[in-house]
Short mmCIF file of C-alpha atoms in Angstrom, two decimals:
data_model
loop_
_atom_site.label_atom_id
_atom_site.label_comp_id
_atom_site.label_asym_id
_atom_site.label_seq_id
_atom_site.Cartn_x
_atom_site.Cartn_y
_atom_site.Cartn_z
CA MET A 7 -0.17 0.12 0.20
CA THR A 8 1.19 3.49 -0.88
CA GLU A 9 0.75 6.47 1.43
CA SER A 10 -0.11 9.62 -0.30
CA HIS A 11 3.21 11.95 0.19
CA THR A 12 0.77 14.68 0.19
CA HIS A 13 -0.02 14.41 4.00
CA GLU A 14 3.63 14.06 5.08
CA LYS A 15 5.50 16.71 6.78
CA PRO A 16 8.04 18.38 5.00
CA ARG A 17 11.50 16.93 6.70
CA ILE A 18 13.50 19.86 7.04
CA LEU A 19 17.27 20.13 8.44
CA CYS A 20 17.88 23.05 10.33
CA LEU A 21 21.20 24.93 10.71
CA HIS A 22 22.02 27.12 13.60
CA GLY A 23 23.75 30.40 13.31
CA PHE A 24 27.45 31.21 14.09
CA ARG A 25 28.72 30.21 17.72
CA MET A 26 25.21 28.89 18.57
CA SER A 27 23.62 25.28 19.00
CA ALA A 28 21.00 23.05 17.74
CA LYS A 29 19.22 23.86 20.86
CA ILE A 30 19.22 27.42 20.57
CA LEU A 31 17.76 27.45 17.01
CA GLU A 32 15.03 24.99 18.23
CA THR A 33 14.03 27.32 21.11
CA GLN A 34 14.11 30.45 18.93
CA ILE A 35 11.99 28.56 16.25
CA HIS A 36 9.40 27.44 18.59
CA LYS A 37 8.38 31.32 18.92
CA TRP A 38 6.83 30.43 15.53
CA PRO A 39 2.54 29.25 16.20
CA GLU A 40 2.07 25.51 16.45
CA SER A 41 -0.24 26.22 13.38
CA VAL A 42 3.30 26.63 11.31
CA LEU A 43 5.38 24.08 13.55
CA GLU A 44 2.96 21.23 12.90
CA LYS A 45 3.10 21.13 9.33
CA LEU A 46 7.05 20.14 9.34
CA ASP A 47 8.97 17.67 10.57
CA LEU A 48 12.30 20.00 11.93
CA VAL A 49 15.43 18.48 12.62
CA TYR A 50 18.16 20.30 14.35
CA LEU A 51 21.90 19.82 13.98
CA ASN A 52 24.75 20.93 15.87
CA ALA A 53 28.03 22.01 13.65
CA PRO A 54 30.80 20.00 13.95
CA TYR A 55 33.57 22.48 15.70
CA PRO A 56 33.43 23.64 18.93
CA SER A 57 33.21 27.69 19.39
CA MET A 58 36.64 29.25 18.97
CA GLY A 59 35.99 32.40 20.43
CA LYS A 60 32.99 34.34 22.24
CA SER A 61 29.43 34.08 21.17
CA GLY A 62 27.14 36.66 20.93
CA VAL A 63 24.46 35.10 22.52
CA GLU A 64 26.30 34.31 25.86
CA GLY A 65 24.25 35.71 28.78
CA ILE A 66 21.01 35.04 26.86
CA PHE A 67 21.47 31.46 25.97
CA ASP A 68 23.52 28.73 27.65
CA PRO A 69 26.58 26.93 26.26
CA PRO A 70 27.67 24.66 24.42
CA TYR A 71 28.25 27.02 21.12
CA PHE A 72 29.38 25.58 17.72
CA GLU A 73 30.62 26.83 14.46
CA TRP A 74 30.38 25.18 10.99
CA PHE A 75 33.29 26.70 9.28
CA GLN A 76 35.91 29.45 9.99
CA ALA A 77 37.36 32.52 8.18
CA ASN A 78 39.53 35.08 8.46
CA GLN A 79 38.58 38.77 9.55
CA ASP A 80 37.62 39.90 5.99
CA PHE A 81 36.00 36.36 4.99
CA THR A 82 38.84 35.86 2.02
CA GLU A 83 39.99 32.72 3.37
CA PHE A 84 38.09 29.66 4.65
CA GLU A 85 39.03 26.78 6.79
CA ASN A 86 36.61 23.49 7.25
CA PHE A 87 34.08 24.71 4.53
CA GLU A 88 34.29 21.05 2.56
CA GLU A 89 34.58 19.37 6.16
CA CYS A 90 31.31 20.83 7.63
CA ILE A 91 29.47 19.83 4.31
CA ASP A 92 30.87 16.29 4.85
CA PHE A 93 29.52 16.23 8.12
CA ILE A 94 26.24 17.34 7.13
CA GLU A 95 26.26 14.80 3.98
CA ASP A 96 27.02 12.05 6.72
CA PHE A 97 24.03 13.22 8.90
CA MET A 98 21.72 13.37 5.81
CA VAL A 99 22.45 10.19 4.64
CA LYS A 100 21.81 8.57 8.23
CA ASN A 101 18.73 10.47 9.14
CA GLY A 102 17.41 11.52 5.97
CA PRO A 103 15.94 11.56 3.50
CA PHE A 104 15.75 15.09 3.84
CA ASP A 105 13.40 17.47 1.86
CA GLY A 106 14.97 21.11 2.56
CA LEU A 107 16.95 23.17 4.48
CA LEU A 108 16.41 25.58 7.08
CA GLY A 109 19.32 28.21 8.27
CA PHE A 110 19.79 30.81 10.32
CA SER A 111 22.79 33.45 9.85
CA GLN A 112 26.08 31.18 9.26
CA GLY A 113 23.83 28.32 8.68
CA ALA A 114 21.64 30.39 6.33
CA VAL A 115 25.06 31.31 4.13
CA LEU A 116 26.01 27.66 4.05
CA ALA A 117 22.24 26.34 3.14
CA ALA A 118 21.92 28.90 0.41
CA ALA A 119 25.01 27.67 -1.29
CA LEU A 120 24.38 23.87 -1.22
CA PRO A 121 21.82 23.63 -4.07
CA GLY A 122 23.93 25.29 -6.40
CA MET A 123 27.18 23.06 -5.24
CA GLN A 124 24.62 20.00 -5.45
CA ALA A 125 23.94 20.77 -8.71
CA GLU A 126 27.59 21.07 -9.96
CA GLY A 127 27.84 17.43 -8.59
CA LEU A 128 30.33 18.83 -6.12
CA VAL A 129 28.84 18.42 -2.77
CA LEU A 130 25.66 15.77 -1.33
CA THR A 131 25.94 13.44 -4.29
CA LYS A 132 24.88 10.59 -1.75
CA VAL A 133 21.58 12.40 -0.90
CA PRO A 134 18.36 13.63 -2.71
CA LYS A 135 18.27 16.73 -4.45
CA ILE A 136 17.20 19.77 -1.99
CA LYS A 137 13.97 20.83 -2.82
CA PHE A 138 13.75 24.31 -1.13
CA LEU A 139 15.37 26.47 1.69
CA ILE A 140 14.06 28.59 4.34
CA LEU A 141 16.70 31.51 5.11
CA ILE A 142 17.05 34.01 7.89
CA SER A 143 19.25 36.52 8.26
CA GLY A 144 21.18 35.06 5.06
CA ALA A 145 23.89 36.02 2.82
CA LYS A 146 25.69 35.31 -0.26
CA LEU A 147 29.10 33.47 -0.39
CA GLY A 148 31.11 35.31 -2.83
CA GLY A 149 28.82 38.55 -2.47
CA SER A 150 30.04 42.09 -1.22
CA LYS A 151 30.76 40.65 2.27
CA TYR A 152 31.82 37.16 2.24
CA GLY A 153 34.29 35.74 -0.08
CA ALA A 154 33.51 32.61 -1.82
CA PRO A 155 35.40 29.28 -0.95
CA PRO A 156 36.46 27.71 -4.19
CA LEU A 157 34.09 24.84 -3.89
CA ALA A 158 31.43 27.39 -3.82
CA ALA A 159 32.76 29.65 -6.67
CA ASN A 160 29.95 28.59 -9.16
CA ALA A 161 27.23 27.98 -6.07
CA PHE A 162 24.60 30.87 -7.72
CA SER A 163 25.73 30.88 -11.47
CA PRO A 164 22.94 30.24 -12.51
CA PRO A 165 20.68 31.59 -10.17
CA VAL A 166 19.26 29.01 -7.63
CA LYS A 167 15.94 27.27 -8.81
CA CYS A 168 14.46 25.68 -5.93
CA PRO A 169 11.55 27.66 -4.00
CA SER A 170 13.22 29.62 -1.09
CA LEU A 171 11.77 31.59 1.73
CA HIS A 172 14.13 34.72 3.18
CA LEU A 173 13.04 36.17 6.44
CA ILE A 174 15.05 39.80 6.51
CA GLY A 175 15.24 42.09 9.52
CA GLU A 176 14.75 45.82 8.86
CA ASN A 177 17.24 46.59 11.81
CA ASP A 178 19.64 43.35 11.16
CA PHE A 179 23.22 44.23 10.46
CA GLN A 180 23.25 41.65 7.78
CA LYS A 181 20.27 42.88 5.77
CA PRO A 182 22.01 44.40 2.93
CA ASP A 183 23.58 41.14 1.96
CA SER A 184 20.12 39.58 2.85
CA ILE A 185 18.74 41.83 0.15
CA ALA A 186 21.76 41.31 -2.30
CA LEU A 187 20.99 37.05 -2.06
CA LEU A 188 17.65 37.32 -3.17
CA ASP A 189 18.86 38.51 -6.87
CA SER A 190 20.92 34.69 -6.87
CA PHE A 191 17.66 32.80 -6.38
CA VAL A 192 14.57 32.52 -9.15
CA ASP A 193 11.33 33.80 -7.74
CA PRO A 194 12.02 34.03 -4.07
CA ILE A 195 9.80 34.56 -1.43
CA VAL A 196 10.22 37.06 0.75
CA VAL A 197 9.30 38.08 4.67
CA HIS A 198 10.21 41.55 6.09
CA HIS A 199 10.56 41.80 9.86
CA LEU A 200 10.94 44.96 12.00
CA ARG A 201 13.70 42.83 14.45
CA GLY A 202 17.23 42.77 14.20
CA HIS A 203 19.60 39.57 13.79
CA THR A 204 17.36 36.94 15.40
CA ILE A 205 14.56 34.70 14.56
CA PRO A 206 11.55 37.07 14.22
CA MET A 207 8.01 36.29 15.53
CA LEU A 208 5.57 36.22 12.87
CA ASP A 209 2.90 38.65 12.65
CA ASP A 210 -0.43 37.94 10.94
CA GLN A 211 1.07 38.89 7.31
CA SER A 212 4.31 37.07 7.78
CA LEU A 213 1.96 33.92 9.20
CA GLU A 214 -0.04 34.11 6.03
CA VAL A 215 3.26 34.11 3.82
CA VAL A 216 5.33 31.42 5.65
CA ASN A 217 1.91 29.28 5.26
CA ASN A 218 1.75 29.75 1.61
CA PHE A 219 5.42 29.12 1.17
CA ILE A 220 4.47 25.72 3.26
CA GLU A 221 1.79 24.97 1.35
CA LYS A 222 3.66 25.61 -2.01
CA ILE A 223 6.61 23.43 -0.76
CA ARG A 224 4.23 20.51 0.06
CA ASN A 225 2.77 20.68 -3.24
CA HIS A 226 6.29 20.65 -4.87
CA ALA A 227 7.17 17.72 -2.94
CA THR A 228 4.03 15.84 -4.04
CA THR A 229 4.88 16.73 -7.46
CA THR A 230 8.26 15.72 -7.40
CA ALA A 231 7.25 12.35 -5.85
CA GLN A 232 4.75 11.72 -8.76
CA VAL A 233 7.53 12.35 -11.23
CA ASP A 234 9.88 10.07 -9.72
CA THR A 235 7.27 7.26 -9.26
CA ARG A 236 6.32 7.77 -13.03
CA ASN A 237 9.99 7.31 -14.01
CA ALA A 238 10.69 4.42 -11.70
CA LYS A 239 7.87 2.45 -13.14
CA HIS A 240 9.09 3.41 -16.90
CA SER A 241 12.39 2.06 -15.85
CA PHE A 242 11.22 -1.15 -14.65
CA ARG A 243 9.37 -1.96 -17.79
CA SER A 244 12.20 -0.98 -19.85
CA ARG A 245 13.97 -3.52 -18.21
CA VAL A 246 11.00 -6.28 -18.18
#
């Protein structure tokens, strides 16, 4: 018996911010109403490297803190970038399949680049194609602020086609980079909020946009599953 994919929750791997943690991101995401959270299967992952310096959330959230990769002060040289992607892929293989990614801050910078690198066949070759992204306080590797590690040199060329939801704070220091990132996506959906560099609560207007996006990705997942099923049946018939 085949269960309809329409009623399944999209399974999303959530990547926290710089020198934060899976637990902190989960706590912040749970500011969103249950009417949103109940539609999603959210899985939170700690980055592979312990914080190498002071966390911006010390005194607000308890340690431990983690970081995905490291960079020099002007973001032109990177360490452990490939290694952290290998770490993510290993987790996805063991705990997937995942439909999409959610990222905040450094996690969003990383998540934004992964579909393009995956399309090139450079990363995440052992897991299904990333179907959508939710990016909070994101930025572009290879943009005005951040350089691009060699692996991500062409991550946004051509622009990323998978559905994407971008949450941008009016008082976020990363706002210019979040806005610039939009040009690297095809038909991005945007939520503007009045907060800074944080996970915002959702007002009625934002909630409507987020719910519409969730419905979009659920329909997209259903269509993709139907196409995959037809292709599998065709392949089977071709072999018989």
